[in-house]
mmCIF file of C-alpha atoms in Angstrom:
data_model
loop_
_atom_site.group_PDB
_atom_site.id
_atom_site.type_symbol
_atom_site.label_atom_id
_atom_site.label_comp_id
_atom_site.label_asym_id
_atom_site.label_seq_id
_atom_site.Cartn_x
_atom_site.Cartn_y
_atom_site.Cartn_z
ATOM 1 C CA UNK A 1 -34.805 16.458 -7.253
ATOM 2 C CA UNK A 2 -38.894 16.064 -6.644
ATOM 3 C CA UNK A 3 -38.487 12.265 -7.006
ATOM 4 C CA UNK A 4 -36.074 12.551 -3.771
ATOM 5 C CA UNK A 5 -38.814 15.412 -2.799
ATOM 6 C CA UNK A 6 -41.323 12.897 -3.009
ATOM 7 C CA UNK A 7 -39.395 9.677 -1.490
ATOM 8 C CA UNK A 8 -38.804 12.544 2.261
ATOM 9 C CA UNK A 9 -42.597 12.649 2.181
ATOM 10 C CA UNK A 10 -43.207 9.373 1.930
ATOM 11 C CA UNK A 11 -40.954 8.974 4.007
ATOM 12 C CA UNK A 12 -42.501 10.787 7.226
ATOM 13 C CA UNK A 13 -45.798 9.790 6.680
ATOM 14 C CA UNK A 14 -44.626 6.131 7.905
ATOM 15 C CA UNK A 15 -41.810 6.980 10.274
ATOM 16 C CA UNK A 16 -40.394 9.872 12.270
ATOM 17 C CA UNK A 17 -37.037 11.219 10.413
ATOM 18 C CA UNK A 18 -35.141 14.011 9.916
ATOM 19 C CA UNK A 19 -33.017 15.877 6.813
ATOM 20 C CA UNK A 20 -29.875 16.087 7.697
ATOM 21 C CA UNK A 21 -29.381 17.427 4.198
ATOM 22 C CA UNK A 22 -25.812 16.403 1.874
ATOM 23 C CA UNK A 23 -23.727 14.179 3.442
ATOM 24 C CA UNK A 24 -20.909 15.279 4.571
ATOM 25 C CA UNK A 25 -19.965 12.548 6.717
ATOM 26 C CA UNK A 26 -21.424 8.510 6.741
ATOM 27 C CA UNK A 27 -18.577 5.251 8.170
ATOM 28 C CA UNK A 28 -15.651 6.394 7.508
ATOM 29 C CA UNK A 29 -16.591 8.735 3.837
ATOM 30 C CA UNK A 30 -16.031 12.084 3.579
ATOM 31 C CA UNK A 31 -17.213 14.215 0.202
ATOM 32 C CA UNK A 32 -16.982 17.110 -0.391
ATOM 33 C CA UNK A 33 -18.776 18.837 -2.743
ATOM 34 C CA UNK A 34 -18.905 21.769 -5.604
ATOM 35 C CA UNK A 35 -20.888 22.456 -8.674
ATOM 36 C CA UNK A 36 -18.543 19.981 -10.355
ATOM 37 C CA UNK A 37 -18.811 17.045 -8.509
ATOM 38 C CA UNK A 38 -18.391 14.908 -5.971
ATOM 39 C CA UNK A 39 -15.188 13.552 -3.934
ATOM 40 C CA UNK A 40 -14.970 11.333 -1.204
ATOM 41 C CA UNK A 41 -12.341 10.479 0.812
ATOM 42 C CA UNK A 42 -11.320 8.858 3.636
ATOM 43 C CA UNK A 43 -9.034 11.491 5.000
ATOM 44 C CA UNK A 44 -9.781 10.498 8.541
ATOM 45 C CA UNK A 45 -9.985 7.206 8.472
ATOM 46 C CA UNK A 46 -6.785 6.918 7.171
ATOM 47 C CA UNK A 47 -5.073 9.744 9.827
ATOM 48 C CA UNK A 48 -7.038 8.052 12.911
ATOM 49 C CA UNK A 49 -5.944 4.406 11.737
ATOM 50 C CA UNK A 50 -1.315 5.913 11.653
ATOM 51 C CA UNK A 51 -2.361 7.343 14.973
ATOM 52 C CA UNK A 52 -3.027 3.564 16.302
ATOM 53 C CA UNK A 53 0.070 2.274 14.754
ATOM 54 C CA UNK A 54 2.185 4.139 15.306
ATOM 55 C CA UNK A 55 3.317 5.214 11.851
ATOM 56 C CA UNK A 56 2.031 9.108 12.300
ATOM 57 C CA UNK A 57 5.805 11.135 12.552
ATOM 58 C CA UNK A 58 6.766 7.833 9.606
ATOM 59 C CA UNK A 59 8.534 8.852 6.951
ATOM 60 C CA UNK A 60 6.922 8.949 3.936
ATOM 61 C CA UNK A 61 7.042 6.621 1.256
ATOM 62 C CA UNK A 62 6.047 7.167 -2.982
ATOM 63 C CA UNK A 63 4.852 4.425 -3.720
ATOM 64 C CA UNK A 64 2.321 1.091 -1.707
ATOM 65 C CA UNK A 65 5.528 -0.969 -2.252
ATOM 66 C CA UNK A 66 8.936 -1.290 -3.415
ATOM 67 C CA UNK A 67 9.151 -2.204 -7.287
ATOM 68 C CA UNK A 68 9.702 -6.552 -7.865
ATOM 69 C CA UNK A 69 8.884 -6.885 -4.237
ATOM 70 C CA UNK A 70 7.297 -10.803 -4.784
ATOM 71 C CA UNK A 71 6.139 -12.178 -1.222
ATOM 72 C CA UNK A 72 6.467 -15.671 -0.198
ATOM 73 C CA UNK A 73 4.997 -17.908 2.900
ATOM 74 C CA UNK A 74 8.055 -18.989 3.962
ATOM 75 C CA UNK A 75 9.535 -14.900 3.924
ATOM 76 C CA UNK A 76 11.270 -14.382 7.152
ATOM 77 C CA UNK A 77 10.134 -15.398 11.482
ATOM 78 C CA UNK A 78 6.994 -15.865 11.895
ATOM 79 C CA UNK A 79 4.995 -13.588 13.932
ATOM 80 C CA UNK A 80 4.724 -13.316 17.651
ATOM 81 C CA UNK A 81 0.918 -11.965 17.577
ATOM 82 C CA UNK A 82 -0.601 -12.605 14.095
ATOM 83 C CA UNK A 83 -3.481 -11.150 15.433
ATOM 84 C CA UNK A 84 -2.549 -7.296 14.556
ATOM 85 C CA UNK A 85 -1.181 -8.120 10.965
ATOM 86 C CA UNK A 86 -4.883 -8.911 10.420
ATOM 87 C CA UNK A 87 -6.321 -6.494 12.150
ATOM 88 C CA UNK A 88 -4.754 -4.018 9.834
ATOM 89 C CA UNK A 89 -4.750 -6.217 6.772
ATOM 90 C CA UNK A 90 -8.669 -5.485 7.480
ATOM 91 C CA UNK A 91 -8.519 -1.725 7.304
ATOM 92 C CA UNK A 92 -6.268 -1.652 4.137
ATOM 93 C CA UNK A 93 -9.636 -3.708 2.558
ATOM 94 C CA UNK A 94 -11.570 -0.934 4.016
ATOM 95 C CA UNK A 95 -9.445 1.770 2.764
ATOM 96 C CA UNK A 96 -10.269 0.438 -1.039
ATOM 97 C CA UNK A 97 -13.025 2.004 -0.919
ATOM 98 C CA UNK A 98 -11.582 5.177 -1.737
ATOM 99 C CA UNK A 99 -8.457 3.966 -2.568
ATOM 100 C CA UNK A 100 -7.921 2.082 -5.649
ATOM 101 C CA UNK A 101 -3.931 3.122 -5.566
ATOM 102 C CA UNK A 102 -3.368 0.550 -2.761
ATOM 103 C CA UNK A 103 -5.309 -2.246 -4.682
ATOM 104 C CA UNK A 104 -2.784 -4.438 -5.662
ATOM 105 C CA UNK A 105 -0.486 -4.318 -2.056
ATOM 106 C CA UNK A 106 -3.444 -6.070 0.232
ATOM 107 C CA UNK A 107 -4.206 -8.051 -2.904
ATOM 108 C CA UNK A 108 -0.620 -9.518 -1.293
ATOM 109 C CA UNK A 109 -0.819 -8.952 2.005
ATOM 110 C CA UNK A 110 -4.178 -10.516 1.305
ATOM 111 C CA UNK A 111 -2.846 -13.829 0.655
ATOM 112 C CA UNK A 112 -0.060 -14.410 3.759
ATOM 113 C CA UNK A 113 -3.210 -13.679 6.715
ATOM 114 C CA UNK A 114 -3.196 -17.043 7.954
ATOM 115 C CA UNK A 115 1.436 -16.953 8.784
ATOM 116 C CA UNK A 116 2.071 -13.585 8.319
ATOM 117 C CA UNK A 117 5.675 -12.842 9.174
ATOM 118 C CA UNK A 118 7.275 -10.229 9.354
ATOM 119 C CA UNK A 119 8.766 -9.430 6.230
ATOM 120 C CA UNK A 120 4.851 -9.061 5.093
ATOM 121 C CA UNK A 121 4.191 -6.905 8.550
ATOM 122 C CA UNK A 122 7.517 -4.404 7.276
ATOM 123 C CA UNK A 123 6.022 -4.656 3.968
ATOM 124 C CA UNK A 124 2.318 -3.269 5.771
ATOM 125 C CA UNK A 125 4.320 -0.760 6.904
ATOM 126 C CA UNK A 126 4.915 0.269 3.629
ATOM 127 C CA UNK A 127 1.838 1.095 2.646
ATOM 128 C CA UNK A 128 1.281 3.090 5.550
ATOM 129 C CA UNK A 129 4.116 5.327 4.882
ATOM 130 C CA UNK A 130 2.653 5.507 0.998
ATOM 131 C CA UNK A 131 -1.111 6.548 3.284
ATOM 132 C CA UNK A 132 0.905 9.204 4.969
ATOM 133 C CA UNK A 133 1.750 10.650 2.111
ATOM 134 C CA UNK A 134 -1.709 12.099 0.976
ATOM 135 C CA UNK A 135 -3.994 10.183 3.760
ATOM 136 C CA UNK A 136 -6.750 12.627 2.166
ATOM 137 C CA UNK A 137 -6.790 11.003 -1.253
ATOM 138 C CA UNK A 138 -9.910 10.798 -1.948
ATOM 139 C CA UNK A 139 -12.288 9.695 -6.699
ATOM 140 C CA UNK A 140 -13.348 12.820 -7.993
ATOM 141 C CA UNK A 141 -16.734 12.182 -9.340
ATOM 142 C CA UNK A 142 -17.091 15.083 -12.074
ATOM 143 C CA UNK A 143 -21.514 16.737 -11.930
ATOM 144 C CA UNK A 144 -20.990 16.669 -16.144
ATOM 145 C CA UNK A 145 -19.801 12.975 -17.534
ATOM 146 C CA UNK A 146 -21.107 10.638 -20.451
ATOM 147 C CA UNK A 147 -23.247 7.598 -19.415
ATOM 148 C CA UNK A 148 -20.997 5.286 -21.486
ATOM 149 C CA UNK A 149 -18.789 2.490 -19.611
ATOM 150 C CA UNK A 150 -15.863 2.295 -20.442
ATOM 151 C CA UNK A 151 -12.754 -0.965 -19.146
ATOM 152 C CA UNK A 152 -9.505 -1.277 -19.482
ATOM 153 C CA UNK A 153 -8.401 -5.080 -18.700
ATOM 154 C CA UNK A 154 -5.396 -7.129 -17.913
ATOM 155 C CA UNK A 155 -3.215 -10.041 -16.681
ATOM 156 C CA UNK A 156 0.326 -9.715 -15.259
ATOM 157 C CA UNK A 157 3.345 -12.288 -16.063
ATOM 158 C CA UNK A 158 3.174 -14.769 -13.735
ATOM 159 C CA UNK A 159 3.532 -12.710 -11.110
ATOM 160 C CA UNK A 160 2.854 -15.198 -7.258
ATOM 161 C CA UNK A 161 6.254 -17.155 -6.702
ATOM 162 C CA UNK A 162 4.892 -19.836 -5.058
ATOM 163 C CA UNK A 163 1.917 -20.720 -7.223
ATOM 164 C CA UNK A 164 3.162 -19.143 -10.652
ATOM 165 C CA UNK A 165 -0.547 -17.280 -11.090
ATOM 166 C CA UNK A 166 -1.269 -14.605 -13.440
ATOM 167 C CA UNK A 167 -3.405 -11.423 -11.578
ATOM 168 C CA UNK A 168 -6.387 -10.569 -13.383
ATOM 169 C CA UNK A 169 -6.721 -6.984 -13.040
ATOM 170 C CA UNK A 170 -9.516 -4.550 -14.692
ATOM 171 C CA UNK A 171 -11.067 -0.721 -14.290
ATOM 172 C CA UNK A 172 -14.395 0.801 -15.442
ATOM 173 C CA UNK A 173 -15.462 3.615 -15.741
ATOM 174 C CA UNK A 174 -18.548 5.959 -15.800
ATOM 175 C CA UNK A 175 -17.895 8.211 -18.238
ATOM 176 C CA UNK A 176 -15.107 9.980 -16.101
ATOM 177 C CA UNK A 177 -15.946 8.868 -12.753
ATOM 178 C CA UNK A 178 -13.975 5.067 -11.906
ATOM 179 C CA UNK A 179 -16.669 2.721 -10.104
ATOM 180 C CA UNK A 180 -15.099 -0.418 -10.402
ATOM 181 C CA UNK A 181 -11.720 -2.147 -10.131
ATOM 182 C CA UNK A 182 -10.197 -4.637 -8.768
ATOM 183 C CA UNK A 183 -6.471 -7.183 -7.941
ATOM 184 C CA UNK A 184 -6.825 -10.857 -7.322
ATOM 185 C CA UNK A 185 -4.874 -13.781 -8.807
ATOM 186 C CA UNK A 186 -6.404 -15.427 -10.369
ATOM 187 C CA UNK A 187 -8.143 -19.108 -9.638
ATOM 188 C CA UNK A 188 -5.701 -21.363 -12.713
ATOM 189 C CA UNK A 189 -2.610 -21.302 -14.016
ATOM 190 C CA UNK A 190 -2.810 -20.067 -16.573
ATOM 191 C CA UNK A 191 -0.029 -21.407 -20.132
ATOM 192 C CA UNK A 192 -0.066 -18.888 -21.536
ATOM 193 C CA UNK A 193 -0.013 -14.823 -21.831
ATOM 194 C CA UNK A 194 -2.804 -14.990 -23.912
ATOM 195 C CA UNK A 195 -4.956 -17.575 -21.448
ATOM 196 C CA UNK A 196 -4.052 -15.371 -18.452
ATOM 197 C CA UNK A 197 -5.100 -12.034 -20.463
ATOM 198 C CA UNK A 198 -8.655 -14.390 -21.754
ATOM 199 C CA UNK A 199 -9.576 -14.806 -18.247
ATOM 200 C CA UNK A 200 -8.999 -11.437 -17.186
ATOM 201 C CA UNK A 201 -11.810 -10.191 -20.209
ATOM 202 C CA UNK A 202 -13.785 -12.225 -19.292
ATOM 203 C CA UNK A 203 -14.030 -11.745 -15.699
ATOM 204 C CA UNK A 204 -13.876 -7.483 -16.623
ATOM 205 C CA UNK A 205 -16.543 -8.495 -19.001
ATOM 206 C CA UNK A 206 -19.212 -9.797 -16.477
ATOM 207 C CA UNK A 207 -18.739 -7.280 -14.491
ATOM 208 C CA UNK A 208 -19.673 -4.815 -17.022
ATOM 209 C CA UNK A 209 -22.747 -7.541 -18.204
ATOM 210 C CA UNK A 210 -23.756 -6.680 -13.661
ATOM 211 C CA UNK A 211 -23.092 -2.477 -14.277
ATOM 212 C CA UNK A 212 -24.677 -2.465 -16.955
ATOM 213 C CA UNK A 213 -27.815 -3.957 -15.397
ATOM 214 C CA UNK A 214 -27.577 -1.623 -12.766
ATOM 215 C CA UNK A 215 -27.459 1.163 -14.786
ATOM 216 C CA UNK A 216 -30.888 -0.084 -17.277
ATOM 217 C CA UNK A 217 -33.399 -1.293 -12.907
ATOM 218 C CA UNK A 218 -32.489 2.274 -12.166
ATOM 219 C CA UNK A 219 -33.431 3.322 -16.134
ATOM 220 C CA UNK A 220 -30.913 5.421 -17.200
ATOM 221 C CA UNK A 221 -31.549 6.534 -20.742
ATOM 222 C CA UNK A 222 -29.346 6.145 -23.603
ATOM 223 C CA UNK A 223 -26.849 2.827 -22.255
ATOM 224 C CA UNK A 224 -24.132 2.888 -25.026
ATOM 225 C CA UNK A 225 -21.970 -0.040 -26.097
ATOM 226 C CA UNK A 226 -19.741 0.079 -22.687
ATOM 227 C CA UNK A 227 -15.362 -0.282 -24.124
ATOM 228 C CA UNK A 228 -13.723 -2.223 -23.660
ATOM 229 C CA UNK A 229 -10.201 -1.949 -24.070
ATOM 230 C CA UNK A 230 -6.656 -4.770 -24.079
ATOM 231 C CA UNK A 231 -3.490 -4.348 -25.195
ATOM 232 C CA UNK A 232 -3.023 -8.222 -26.552
ATOM 233 C CA UNK A 233 -3.702 -8.945 -29.898
ATOM 234 C CA UNK A 234 -4.104 -12.678 -29.169
ATOM 235 C CA UNK A 235 -6.764 -12.744 -26.403
ATOM 236 C CA UNK A 236 -8.499 -9.706 -28.798
ATOM 237 C CA UNK A 237 -8.237 -12.276 -32.311
ATOM 238 C CA UNK A 238 -9.618 -15.146 -30.050
ATOM 239 C CA UNK A 239 -12.675 -12.864 -29.321
ATOM 240 C CA UNK A 240 -13.299 -11.518 -33.106
ATOM 241 C CA UNK A 241 -12.301 -15.596 -34.308
ATOM 242 C CA UNK A 242 -14.972 -19.035 -33.397
ATOM 243 C CA UNK A 243 -11.785 -21.242 -35.755
ATOM 244 C CA UNK A 244 -9.581 -21.053 -32.798
ATOM 245 C CA UNK A 245 -11.330 -24.686 -30.613
ATOM 246 C CA UNK A 246 -7.794 -26.616 -30.573
ATOM 247 C CA UNK A 247 -6.123 -23.732 -29.178
ATOM 248 C CA UNK A 248 -8.710 -22.347 -26.714
ATOM 249 C CA UNK A 249 -9.426 -25.484 -24.637
ATOM 250 C CA UNK A 250 -8.525 -24.463 -21.831
ATOM 251 C CA UNK A 251 -10.618 -21.643 -21.840
ATOM 252 C CA UNK A 252 -13.390 -22.650 -23.599
ATOM 253 C CA UNK A 253 -16.483 -21.742 -21.319
ATOM 254 C CA UNK A 254 -14.747 -17.921 -20.491
ATOM 255 C CA UNK A 255 -14.207 -17.542 -24.583
ATOM 256 C CA UNK A 256 -17.703 -18.772 -25.448
ATOM 257 C CA UNK A 257 -19.621 -15.740 -22.624
ATOM 258 C CA UNK A 258 -17.251 -13.416 -24.327
ATOM 259 C CA UNK A 259 -17.858 -14.508 -27.503
ATOM 260 C CA UNK A 260 -21.759 -14.221 -26.589
ATOM 261 C CA UNK A 261 -21.561 -10.931 -24.909
ATOM 262 C CA UNK A 262 -19.816 -9.066 -27.798
ATOM 263 C CA UNK A 263 -22.002 -10.630 -30.359
ATOM 264 C CA UNK A 264 -25.328 -9.049 -28.079
ATOM 265 C CA UNK A 265 -23.126 -5.602 -28.285
ATOM 266 C CA UNK A 266 -23.474 -5.480 -24.972
ATOM 267 C CA UNK A 267 -18.774 -3.475 -25.490
ATOM 268 C CA UNK A 268 -17.182 -2.976 -28.107
ATOM 269 C CA UNK A 269 -13.269 -4.953 -27.472
ATOM 270 C CA UNK A 270 -11.265 -2.129 -28.788
ATOM 271 C CA UNK A 271 -7.129 -2.025 -28.674
ATOM 272 C CA UNK A 272 -5.045 0.168 -26.540
ATOM 273 C CA UNK A 273 -1.146 -0.111 -26.703
ATOM 274 C CA UNK A 274 0.479 -1.756 -23.450
ATOM 275 C CA UNK A 275 2.172 2.313 -22.470
ATOM 276 C CA UNK A 276 -1.627 3.534 -22.513
ATOM 277 C CA UNK A 277 -2.589 0.979 -20.103
ATOM 278 C CA UNK A 278 -4.366 1.910 -16.917
ATOM 279 C CA UNK A 279 -3.834 -2.131 -15.092
ATOM 280 C CA UNK A 280 0.076 -1.586 -13.682
ATOM 281 C CA UNK A 281 -1.468 -0.162 -11.380
ATOM 282 C CA UNK A 282 -3.148 -3.071 -10.380
ATOM 283 C CA UNK A 283 -1.257 -6.265 -11.471
ATOM 284 C CA UNK A 284 2.153 -5.205 -10.911
ATOM 285 C CA UNK A 285 4.561 -2.823 -8.405
ATOM 286 C CA UNK A 286 5.788 -0.068 -10.130
ATOM 287 C CA UNK A 287 9.042 2.944 -9.963
ATOM 288 C CA UNK A 288 7.525 6.128 -9.166
ATOM 289 C CA UNK A 289 6.831 7.276 -12.480
ATOM 290 C CA UNK A 290 5.141 4.463 -14.220
ATOM 291 C CA UNK A 291 3.054 4.966 -10.465
ATOM 292 C CA UNK A 292 2.768 8.705 -10.711
ATOM 293 C CA UNK A 293 1.158 7.964 -14.281
ATOM 294 C CA UNK A 294 -1.208 5.468 -13.676
ATOM 295 C CA UNK A 295 -1.892 7.266 -10.608
ATOM 296 C CA UNK A 296 -2.924 10.193 -12.647
ATOM 297 C CA UNK A 297 -5.532 8.609 -14.752
ATOM 298 C CA UNK A 298 -7.345 7.031 -12.383
ATOM 299 C CA UNK A 299 -9.363 9.932 -11.476
ATOM 300 C CA UNK A 300 -7.997 10.243 -8.261
ATOM 301 C CA UNK A 301 -7.511 13.987 -6.371
ATOM 302 C CA UNK A 302 -6.017 15.135 -2.671
ATOM 303 C CA UNK A 303 -8.151 18.033 -1.911
ATOM 304 C CA UNK A 304 -6.266 19.133 1.194
ATOM 305 C CA UNK A 305 -2.424 20.559 -0.455
ATOM 306 C CA UNK A 306 0.107 20.011 2.262
ATOM 307 C CA UNK A 307 2.142 23.106 2.905
ATOM 308 C CA UNK A 308 5.777 23.967 4.481
ATOM 309 C CA UNK A 309 6.477 22.657 7.761
ATOM 310 C CA UNK A 310 3.344 19.525 7.254
ATOM 311 C CA UNK A 311 0.454 20.970 7.473
ATOM 312 C CA UNK A 312 -2.409 20.497 6.136
ATOM 313 C CA UNK A 313 -4.986 23.738 5.124
ATOM 314 C CA UNK A 314 -9.103 22.821 3.309
ATOM 315 C CA UNK A 315 -9.034 24.198 -0.498
ATOM 316 C CA UNK A 316 -8.833 22.679 -3.249
ATOM 317 C CA UNK A 317 -5.916 22.330 -5.820
ATOM 318 C CA UNK A 318 -5.209 21.601 -9.230
ATOM 319 C CA UNK A 319 -8.061 24.623 -10.668
ATOM 320 C CA UNK A 320 -11.538 22.626 -9.821
ATOM 321 C CA UNK A 321 -13.092 25.242 -7.395
ATOM 322 C CA UNK A 322 -13.696 25.622 -3.565
ATOM 323 C CA UNK A 323 -15.432 22.962 -2.415
ATOM 324 C CA UNK A 324 -18.116 22.593 0.896
ATOM 325 C CA UNK A 325 -16.159 20.196 2.936
ATOM 326 C CA UNK A 326 -17.271 18.933 6.582
ATOM 327 C CA UNK A 327 -15.462 19.344 10.049
#
């Protein structure tokens, strides 16, 4: 607090500024706080999006995408006005600041910006129906948590039906707070699941290196080696064994990069059962039950619980305690 006051005093000496107190609303981000932490959501932005698209009265959906949804560029009739689709996807991308649960759906939809069809638009409408189900859902940042990075890395099996490329997915926590996540189609085709998993692992290690450097610049004390969880035994074995050169030529650079960072103790590589892997929500469309299981582990909270008749009241749920919420 003393450092913050010193910065404010220095700024006041050179500029005309006004202290507005604790931030509550900024660029569509709504902040609610109590002694247990801060919740960041985009409730108003989401409600405005539903209103402008005429989906305020739609029937809510339980998941962003139906299971086994595979989008092709030739599906359906081309849209007469593609700008409507492109504008909607752009708004979804901004929502990703606080809604990691729609990352996979937005990643799939954004691949068809050039020539969207009515089928693609229908899938985008389902995302809006899902947002209607929980418009105020946001990320919770606990006030007390360990300062250790924990990452989960995974990939799906040849997700893209046209290019057969895998999808890289990872999420990174600082203690119990989700601070980084990604769902992206890989740039090249992998010939095996192990190869795809290792590419995802390399992308996650890059992110861990960047976050570690930021924490050091911020002078965060006692940064322990990050924990990287992977559910592929072969990828873990390659990372810990340098003798598999003949079988890893396609990912040679990634192998050397991951091994170097592992040797320098940037992170510790640990196995995790597939049933406890958090990355499925970033790499494939899920049914309601597995989707909710993954969602519950991301640290998301819906602080405006629904009342009977569809109303909303201002309070926190899950026994977190009362929040100070911007009106």
